[in-house]
Structures are given as structure tokens and as C-alpha cells.
Short mmCIF file of C-alpha atoms in Angstrom, two decimals:
data_model
loop_
_atom_site.label_atom_id
_atom_site.label_comp_id
_atom_site.label_asym_id
_atom_site.label_seq_id
_atom_site.Cartn_x
_atom_site.Cartn_y
_atom_site.Cartn_z
CA MET A 23 100.24 20.50 92.78
CA THR A 24 101.14 23.41 90.55
CA GLN A 25 100.62 27.02 91.51
CA SER A 26 98.03 27.48 88.76
CA THR A 27 96.02 24.50 90.01
CA THR A 28 96.14 25.82 93.52
CA MET A 29 94.90 29.24 92.35
CA ALA A 30 92.12 27.65 90.32
CA LEU A 31 90.94 25.60 93.33
CA THR A 32 91.09 28.76 95.55
CA ARG A 33 88.96 30.67 93.03
CA SER A 34 86.38 27.83 92.74
CA ARG A 35 86.05 27.34 96.50
CA PRO A 36 82.70 28.80 97.61
CA LYS A 37 82.86 31.65 100.08
CA LYS A 38 81.90 30.74 103.59
CA LYS A 39 78.67 32.39 104.53
CA ARG A 40 79.07 34.84 107.37
CA GLY A 41 77.33 33.64 110.48
CA ARG A 42 74.92 35.72 112.46
CA ASP A 43 76.31 37.96 115.16
CA ALA A 44 74.49 36.78 118.28
CA ARG A 45 75.00 40.17 119.93
CA VAL A 46 73.06 41.94 117.15
CA GLU A 47 70.47 39.18 117.00
CA LEU A 48 69.85 39.64 120.71
CA VAL A 49 69.19 43.28 119.98
CA ARG A 50 66.92 42.35 117.12
CA LEU A 51 64.90 40.04 119.42
CA ILE A 52 64.65 42.82 122.08
CA ALA A 53 63.38 45.16 119.38
CA CYS A 54 60.73 42.68 118.39
CA LEU A 55 59.58 42.32 122.05
CA ILE A 56 59.48 46.09 122.47
CA VAL A 57 57.26 46.40 119.40
CA LEU A 58 54.86 43.88 120.94
CA LEU A 59 55.05 45.78 124.24
CA CYS A 60 54.17 48.99 122.34
CA HIS A 61 50.94 47.40 121.09
CA SER A 62 50.04 45.68 124.36
CA TYR A 63 49.79 48.29 127.10
CA PRO A 64 46.39 49.72 128.15
CA PRO A 65 45.37 53.32 127.33
CA VAL A 66 47.53 55.93 129.02
CA ILE A 67 44.64 58.41 129.36
CA ILE A 68 42.11 57.50 132.02
CA ASN A 69 39.04 59.69 132.51
CA GLY A 70 40.78 62.51 130.61
CA GLU A 71 43.94 62.34 132.74
CA PRO A 72 47.30 60.64 131.90
CA ALA A 73 48.48 57.97 134.31
CA PHE A 74 52.23 58.25 134.97
CA GLY A 75 52.77 54.53 135.38
CA ARG A 76 51.13 53.75 132.03
CA VAL A 77 53.03 56.64 130.35
CA PHE A 78 56.26 55.09 131.65
CA ILE A 79 55.29 51.70 130.24
CA ALA A 80 54.51 53.48 126.92
CA CYS A 81 57.98 55.03 126.98
CA LEU A 82 59.61 51.62 127.52
CA GLY A 83 57.77 50.28 124.54
CA ALA A 84 58.19 53.28 122.22
CA ASP A 85 61.35 52.51 120.31
CA GLY A 86 61.28 48.97 118.83
CA VAL A 87 61.39 50.39 115.37
CA GLY A 88 64.24 52.75 116.24
CA ILE A 89 66.23 49.77 117.43
CA PHE A 90 65.45 47.97 114.18
CA TRP A 91 66.93 50.90 112.22
CA MET A 92 70.13 50.66 114.26
CA VAL A 93 70.27 46.91 113.69
CA ILE A 94 70.04 47.51 109.95
CA GLY A 95 72.96 49.93 110.25
CA CYS A 96 75.14 47.22 111.75
CA PHE A 97 75.41 45.36 108.46
CA LEU A 98 73.91 47.52 105.69
CA PHE A 99 77.11 49.11 104.51
CA SER A 100 79.04 45.82 104.16
CA SER A 101 76.89 45.06 101.12
CA THR A 102 76.55 46.56 97.64
CA TYR A 103 73.75 48.63 96.16
CA GLY A 104 72.69 45.74 93.85
CA LYS A 105 72.52 43.25 96.68
CA THR A 106 70.69 45.75 98.88
CA LEU A 107 68.04 46.34 96.24
CA LYS A 108 67.64 42.63 95.61
CA ARG A 109 67.30 41.99 99.34
CA GLY A 110 64.78 44.79 99.59
CA PHE A 111 62.69 43.33 96.79
CA THR A 112 62.69 39.74 98.00
CA ARG A 113 62.60 40.30 101.80
CA ILE A 114 60.67 43.55 102.10
CA PHE A 115 58.62 44.33 98.99
CA ILE A 116 57.18 40.87 98.37
CA PRO A 117 56.18 40.45 102.10
CA LEU A 118 54.68 43.99 101.96
CA VAL A 119 52.45 42.98 98.98
CA LEU A 120 51.49 39.64 100.60
CA ALA A 121 50.75 41.30 103.96
CA SER A 122 48.63 43.92 102.23
CA LEU A 123 46.63 41.19 100.44
CA LEU A 124 46.24 39.44 103.82
CA GLY A 125 44.84 42.69 105.27
CA ILE A 126 42.43 43.10 102.42
CA ALA A 127 41.23 39.52 102.89
CA MET A 128 40.88 40.00 106.65
CA ASN A 129 38.70 43.06 106.11
CA SER A 130 36.10 40.73 104.61
CA LEU A 131 35.79 38.73 107.83
CA PRO A 132 32.42 38.91 109.62
CA LEU A 133 33.94 40.49 112.76
CA PRO A 134 33.14 43.78 114.52
CA GLY A 135 35.17 46.60 113.04
CA PHE A 136 36.07 44.66 109.86
CA VAL A 137 34.74 46.22 106.66
CA PRO A 138 35.62 45.38 103.03
CA SER A 139 38.59 47.44 101.72
CA ASP A 140 38.11 50.19 99.12
CA ILE A 141 40.49 48.73 96.55
CA PRO A 142 40.84 51.87 94.44
CA ALA A 143 41.67 53.81 97.63
CA VAL A 144 44.22 51.19 98.64
CA LEU A 145 45.87 51.32 95.19
CA ASN A 146 45.92 55.10 95.28
CA ASP A 147 47.69 55.08 98.64
CA PHE A 148 50.13 52.49 97.37
CA LEU A 149 51.06 54.73 94.44
CA GLN A 150 51.70 57.44 96.99
CA TRP A 151 53.95 54.97 98.82
CA ARG A 152 51.84 54.67 101.97
CA ASN A 153 49.71 51.98 103.52
CA GLY A 154 46.00 52.19 102.76
CA VAL A 155 44.84 48.87 104.12
CA ILE A 156 42.70 49.39 107.19
CA GLY A 157 44.02 47.52 110.20
CA MET A 158 47.55 47.12 108.79
CA ASP A 159 48.95 50.42 110.04
CA HIS A 160 52.24 48.81 111.01
CA LEU A 161 53.16 48.25 107.34
CA TRP A 162 54.49 51.82 107.22
CA TYR A 163 57.77 50.38 108.44
CA LEU A 164 58.19 48.28 105.30
CA TYR A 165 57.51 51.24 103.04
CA VAL A 166 60.09 53.34 104.87
CA ASN A 167 62.56 50.46 104.94
CA LEU A 168 62.53 50.30 101.19
CA LEU A 169 63.16 54.03 100.96
CA VAL A 170 66.16 53.70 103.25
CA PHE A 171 67.49 50.93 100.95
CA LEU A 172 67.03 53.22 97.96
CA PHE A 173 69.13 55.90 99.74
CA PHE A 174 71.95 53.32 100.10
CA PRO A 175 74.55 55.12 97.89
CA VAL A 176 74.17 58.40 99.80
CA LEU A 177 74.12 56.74 103.19
CA LYS A 178 77.18 54.65 102.34
CA TRP A 179 79.05 57.73 101.17
CA ILE A 180 78.32 59.40 104.48
CA ALA A 181 79.22 56.27 106.49
CA ASP A 182 82.53 55.89 104.60
CA GLY A 183 83.36 59.49 105.24
CA LEU A 184 82.64 59.09 108.96
CA ASP A 185 84.73 55.93 109.12
CA ARG A 186 87.77 57.84 107.97
CA SER A 187 87.53 60.55 110.64
CA ARG A 188 86.75 60.18 114.34
CA VAL A 189 86.21 63.94 114.62
CA ALA A 190 83.69 63.84 111.82
CA THR A 191 81.88 60.95 113.55
CA ILE A 192 81.66 62.85 116.85
CA LEU A 193 80.43 65.99 115.04
CA PHE A 194 77.82 63.97 113.08
CA MET A 195 76.43 62.33 116.25
CA ALA A 196 76.44 65.63 118.15
CA ALA A 197 74.79 67.54 115.29
CA THR A 198 72.09 64.97 114.63
CA LEU A 199 71.30 64.51 118.32
CA GLY A 200 71.24 68.29 118.77
CA PHE A 201 68.78 68.65 115.87
CA PHE A 202 66.54 65.91 117.34
CA ILE A 203 66.60 67.71 120.71
CA VAL A 204 65.70 71.08 119.16
CA ASN A 205 62.93 69.40 117.20
CA ASP A 206 61.63 67.80 120.46
CA LEU A 207 61.59 71.27 122.10
CA THR A 208 59.14 72.34 119.34
CA SER A 209 57.06 69.14 119.83
CA ASN A 210 58.21 67.96 116.38
CA HIS A 211 56.83 71.09 114.65
CA LEU A 212 60.27 72.03 113.34
CA ALA A 213 61.00 68.89 111.30
CA GLY A 214 57.52 67.44 111.14
CA PHE A 215 58.81 63.83 111.32
CA SER A 216 56.17 61.15 110.79
CA HIS A 217 55.75 57.54 109.58
CA TYR A 218 55.51 58.46 105.91
CA LEU A 219 57.88 59.02 103.02
CA PHE A 220 60.87 61.33 103.55
CA ARG A 221 59.59 62.57 106.90
CA ALA A 222 60.20 59.05 108.15
CA ALA A 223 63.07 58.05 105.92
CA ILE A 224 65.30 60.96 107.03
CA PRO A 225 65.25 60.16 110.78
CA ALA A 226 65.40 56.46 109.96
CA SER A 227 68.51 57.00 107.91
CA ILE A 228 70.17 58.97 110.69
CA GLU A 229 69.48 56.12 113.14
CA VAL A 230 70.79 53.56 110.63
CA ILE A 231 74.12 55.51 110.52
CA TRP A 232 74.14 55.68 114.31
CA GLY A 233 73.81 51.88 114.34
CA HIS A 234 76.71 51.65 111.91
CA ILE A 235 78.92 53.85 114.09
CA LEU A 236 78.10 51.99 117.34
CA TYR A 237 78.67 48.61 115.69
CA ARG A 238 81.90 49.71 114.17
CA ASN A 239 83.10 50.70 117.68
CA ARG A 240 81.73 47.52 119.29
CA LYS A 241 85.10 46.65 120.80
CA HIS A 242 84.52 49.41 123.29
CA PHE A 243 81.33 47.81 124.57
CA HIS A 244 81.96 44.62 126.47
CA GLY A 245 81.29 43.04 129.84
CA TRP A 246 78.30 42.95 132.16
CA ILE A 247 79.20 46.24 133.84
CA THR A 248 78.71 48.02 130.49
CA ALA A 249 75.58 46.01 129.73
CA ALA A 250 74.08 46.77 133.17
CA ALA A 251 74.92 50.43 132.83
CA ALA A 252 73.26 50.58 129.39
CA LEU A 253 70.13 48.88 130.66
CA ALA A 254 69.98 51.08 133.72
CA GLY A 255 70.45 54.12 131.50
CA PHE A 256 67.58 52.92 129.27
CA VAL A 257 65.29 52.73 132.32
CA PHE A 258 66.22 56.05 133.88
CA LEU A 259 66.14 57.76 130.44
CA ASN A 260 62.56 56.59 129.99
CA LEU A 261 61.61 57.69 133.53
CA ALA A 262 62.73 61.19 132.60
CA ARG A 263 60.99 60.86 129.26
CA ALA A 264 57.74 59.89 130.99
CA ARG A 265 57.85 63.05 133.12
CA VAL A 266 58.44 65.17 130.06
CA GLN A 267 55.58 63.46 128.25
CA MET A 268 53.32 64.09 131.27
CA LYS A 269 54.08 67.79 130.87
CA HIS A 270 53.25 67.56 127.17
CA PHE A 271 49.90 65.95 128.00
CA ALA A 272 49.22 68.71 130.55
CA ALA A 273 49.82 71.45 127.98
CA ASP A 274 48.19 69.65 125.09
CA PRO A 275 46.42 66.26 125.48
CA GLY A 276 47.11 65.48 121.86
CA ASP A 277 50.89 66.02 122.04
CA ALA A 278 52.60 62.60 122.31
CA SER A 279 55.77 63.75 120.55
CA ALA A 280 58.11 62.32 123.25
CA LEU A 281 56.73 58.82 122.61
CA TYR A 282 58.00 58.43 119.10
CA TRP A 283 61.13 56.63 117.83
CA TYR A 284 62.15 59.75 115.85
CA SER A 285 62.62 61.82 118.98
CA ALA A 286 65.97 62.40 120.73
CA TRP A 287 64.56 60.19 123.54
CA GLY A 288 63.97 57.42 121.03
CA MET A 289 67.35 57.66 119.41
CA LEU A 290 69.20 57.56 122.68
CA ALA A 291 67.07 54.72 124.03
CA SER A 292 67.68 52.72 120.87
CA ALA A 293 71.43 53.37 121.12
CA LEU A 294 71.46 52.12 124.75
CA ILE A 295 69.72 48.89 123.78
CA LEU A 296 72.23 48.31 121.00
CA ILE A 297 75.09 48.95 123.44
CA PHE A 298 73.44 46.57 125.88
CA GLY A 299 73.33 43.79 123.29
CA LEU A 300 76.88 44.37 122.12
CA ALA A 301 78.17 44.23 125.71
CA ALA A 302 75.96 41.42 127.09
CA ILE A 303 77.45 38.62 124.90
CA ARG A 304 81.18 37.95 124.67
CA PRO A 305 83.27 34.99 123.49
CA ARG A 306 83.92 32.29 126.04
CA LYS A 307 86.86 29.94 126.41
CA GLY A 308 87.23 26.36 127.50
CA ALA A 309 84.25 24.36 128.88
CA LYS A 310 81.91 27.37 128.79
CA LYS A 311 82.38 27.84 125.08
CA ALA A 312 79.98 25.06 124.04
CA VAL A 313 77.34 26.24 126.47
CA GLU A 314 77.63 29.78 125.25
CA ALA A 315 77.52 28.71 121.64
CA GLY A 316 74.28 26.84 122.37
CA ALA A 317 72.71 29.89 123.98
CA GLU A 318 73.79 32.10 121.14
CA SER A 319 72.30 29.66 118.64
CA MET A 320 68.99 29.81 120.45
CA ILE A 321 69.06 33.60 120.41
CA CYS A 322 69.77 33.64 116.67
CA ALA A 323 67.04 31.07 115.96
CA ALA A 324 64.46 33.08 117.92
CA ALA A 325 65.52 36.34 116.36
CA SER A 326 65.16 34.86 112.87
CA TYR A 327 61.40 35.01 113.41
CA SER A 328 61.36 38.71 114.36
CA PHE A 329 60.40 40.06 110.91
CA LEU A 330 57.56 37.59 110.48
CA ILE A 331 56.37 38.25 114.03
CA TYR A 332 56.30 41.94 113.21
CA ILE A 333 54.15 41.30 110.11
CA VAL A 334 51.60 38.97 111.73
CA HIS A 335 51.26 40.33 115.28
CA PHE A 336 49.11 43.31 114.30
CA PRO A 337 46.44 41.26 112.49
CA ILE A 338 46.41 38.85 115.41
CA LEU A 339 45.99 41.78 117.86
CA ARG A 340 43.17 43.18 115.71
CA ILE A 341 41.29 39.87 115.84
CA LEU A 342 41.79 39.52 119.60
CA THR A 343 40.50 43.08 120.06
CA SER A 344 37.49 42.59 117.74
CA VAL A 345 36.29 39.44 119.51
CA GLY A 346 36.62 41.12 122.94
CA PHE A 347 39.58 39.17 124.20
CA THR A 348 41.72 42.20 125.14
CA GLN A 349 38.80 43.84 126.97
CA SER A 350 38.09 40.63 128.90
CA LEU A 351 41.80 40.39 129.88
CA GLN A 352 41.73 44.00 131.08
CA ASN A 353 38.62 43.30 133.13
CA LEU A 354 40.38 40.32 134.68
CA ILE A 355 43.76 41.87 135.50
CA LEU A 356 43.30 45.65 135.78
CA LYS A 357 42.02 45.82 139.32
CA SER A 358 43.31 49.43 139.48
CA ASN A 359 44.91 51.96 137.22
CA GLY A 360 48.23 51.74 139.05
CA PHE A 361 51.58 50.81 137.62
CA ALA A 362 51.73 47.24 138.98
CA PHE A 363 48.44 46.04 137.48
CA SER A 364 49.04 47.95 134.24
CA LEU A 365 52.44 46.29 133.88
CA LEU A 366 51.01 42.85 134.71
CA TYR A 367 48.33 43.25 132.05
CA THR A 368 50.87 44.50 129.49
CA LEU A 369 53.26 41.61 130.07
CA CYS A 370 50.42 39.06 129.91
CA MET A 371 49.09 40.56 126.68
CA GLU A 372 52.56 40.75 125.22
CA ALA A 373 53.28 37.10 126.07
CA ILE A 374 50.02 35.97 124.47
CA LEU A 375 50.68 38.02 121.38
CA PHE A 376 54.26 36.75 121.16
CA VAL A 377 53.24 33.06 121.43
CA LEU A 378 50.43 33.37 118.87
CA SER A 379 52.66 35.36 116.47
CA PHE A 380 55.56 32.95 116.91
CA ILE A 381 53.37 29.93 116.14
CA LEU A 382 51.86 31.61 113.03
CA SER A 383 55.36 32.68 111.90
CA TRP A 384 56.67 29.16 112.33
CA ILE A 385 53.76 27.85 110.20
CA VAL A 386 54.52 30.44 107.49
CA LYS A 387 58.22 29.47 107.51
CA TRP A 388 57.28 25.77 107.30
CA LEU A 389 54.92 26.37 104.37
CA TRP A 390 57.49 28.49 102.59
CA LYS A 391 60.14 25.81 103.02
CA GLY A 392 57.67 23.27 101.58
CA ILE A 393 57.10 25.45 98.58
CA LYS A 394 60.86 25.77 98.04
CA MET A 395 61.24 22.00 98.25
CA LEU A 396 58.68 21.58 95.50
CA PHE A 397 60.25 24.07 93.08
CA GLN A 398 63.93 24.13 94.15
CA PRO A 399 64.79 20.90 95.97
CA GLU A 400 68.47 21.21 95.16
CA LYS A 401 68.69 24.53 97.08
CA VAL A 402 66.87 23.14 100.11
CA TYR A 403 69.07 20.09 100.38
CA GLY A 404 72.25 21.81 99.29
#
């Protein structure tokens, strides 16, 4: 075989698609579960007073989206701007439009609390790049995600600069964390972070870069000692966070600033969960390798449903609440306002929400695969 023939065959050989990193997929799955936890716990204010146990549960479930931002950072900068925009259109924008249409259709259901959408108002909010569909509040994440993708060139320039200097990396992390801390001390009045437009995209972009930095240094996070320390740190951090939030409530019942993903608490908690995932899974040798590979495949398969679960869980929760299911479950489980019963109810509600969301997500994937088979059978069958 001549050299020219060998080079031609090399050029024509398709690139091997990079497999999923089970460590990051584990973190993605945890983020999905934390989002469900966030929307499952009972009210933290009881008879005008906050309950510490419920505030602690709220802290544990506060940062699912923050973790998602860090997961995005693990891989975002290995792509190009063109591919990022294409991915954003096909995987974020189209689902955003379809989910909005679903919400509009749901609002026509004859259920308590469901009223027909004001279409002109919805379109006006869409033009202002914010969700206007009643009952689909969680779609803010998709709007902000697309903004982060649009910022790709600037974020990659920052990430590349940090990659070239360890000192710059340390200074960036210290400066951003310090800014978040100062903002927390003002109860978010300094920066005014929120879930909309640049007030969300800026803290989201910072957390994306944090995810990139941590993933780039993943070789430093390995073993169950590191994983256990990160998990313990997550719990104790949120215990301290709950105490701070209790003080916020005492000073101002409407101040829940410590419970948001764009707080210093949220950024640190998200970083600890990412470190936990990076450390919890490591390559195995010999007989354990096949078993470990099987477990990692299951994690990746479950995590592949996380985005769809995020999309559909809120409409499912809304229906369960409207028909009185959540109230009935509270009446059945919440024998007292203490931590134990509150946690039991939260876990039961989360499990129900996860199962229903997973089933619906599986059906959506199955239908989508069927549509692809009809129109592009050669891509489905390879």
C-alpha cells in the first residue's frame, strides 16, 4: 500500500465519537434530582415562622441549575462557535418553543388554576427574551442557556487565558467568589442577579467557567476520600447556609437571597457536587472493569433523560397540585412540621415526580425516534 493511499484512507476514516464521561453524567443526574427536590419540599414558612428543618431541605435543593451550569462548562469550550450555536438551536431553542406550546395547550385544560393564555402577552414576553407562559416558570433556564451559548466567543477567550496561567485561574476564582460573597452580604442588592437576561447570564457564565476549571483539573479529584469529603462539605455548607437564611427571614420574611444558585453558597455547593462526581468514579482494572463499565453505562443512560425530565416535570407537578394530589400527600405524611416528616414527604414527592417525568420522557424519546425512522431511516440504522 502506497503512502498516498494510506493517507487517503486515514482522511476518509470517520472520527470516533467521544463517549460520555460517566463522572460528569453522574453530576448531571444529581443536578436533575436536586431540581426535583427543589420543587418537592413543603412550604418553609409555617404560621408566619420559618422552620429550620424545611429551610435546610430547601438549601439542599437550591442549586440544581448551578450544577447544570458547571456541567456545561466541562465540555463547552472543546467545541466551536458554529457547533455551539447549532446545538443551541436544535437542543435548546426548538424544545423551548415546543415546551411553550405545550404550556399554552395545558392552560386550556379544565383544571383549577388553569386559564387560557394571553397569546399577545406571551409573544411580547418572548420578544423580550423571557417566559410568559403561565405555569412554565422553569423555562427561564432555557432562555438563559441560549444567552450563555451566544456569549461563547468571550467565554472561550477567558477560559483559554485562564488555561495558560494558574495564577490567573486562582485570581479569577477568588475574585468571582469574593464578588458573590459581597453581593450576598447586600442580600443581592449590589448585583441584582435574577433569572432573566443578563442578570442571569452573567452569574451563569461565571459558573460555567468554574465548571471548566474544575474539570480541567479533574486529575486532582479522585478516590472515595475526596468524594466523601466533598459530599460532607456540601451538607455542612448547607447547614451553615440554612442558619444564615433563617437570619434573613427574621430580618425580612421576603429575603430568600441565600437560597438561589447565583449566591456564593450556590456556587460553592455546585462546585462540591461536581468534585464529588469527578472523584466518585474512577477506572477499574481486571475483573471489576466490566462491572464498573456496566454501572457507568446505566448512569449515562439515566442522565441522558435529565434535560427532558427538567422540561416535563414542572407541568406534571402543576397537574398533581391542581387535582389536589400534593395536598393529599401532605395530609398523609406530614404528621408534624419537624425535619423527619418534612424530609419523608419531600423524598416521596420527589420519587413520584421522577418516575412520572421519566416515563413521559421515555415516551417522548420513543416518539421522536419513530419520527426520525420515518424521515431519516438511514441515520437511525447507521
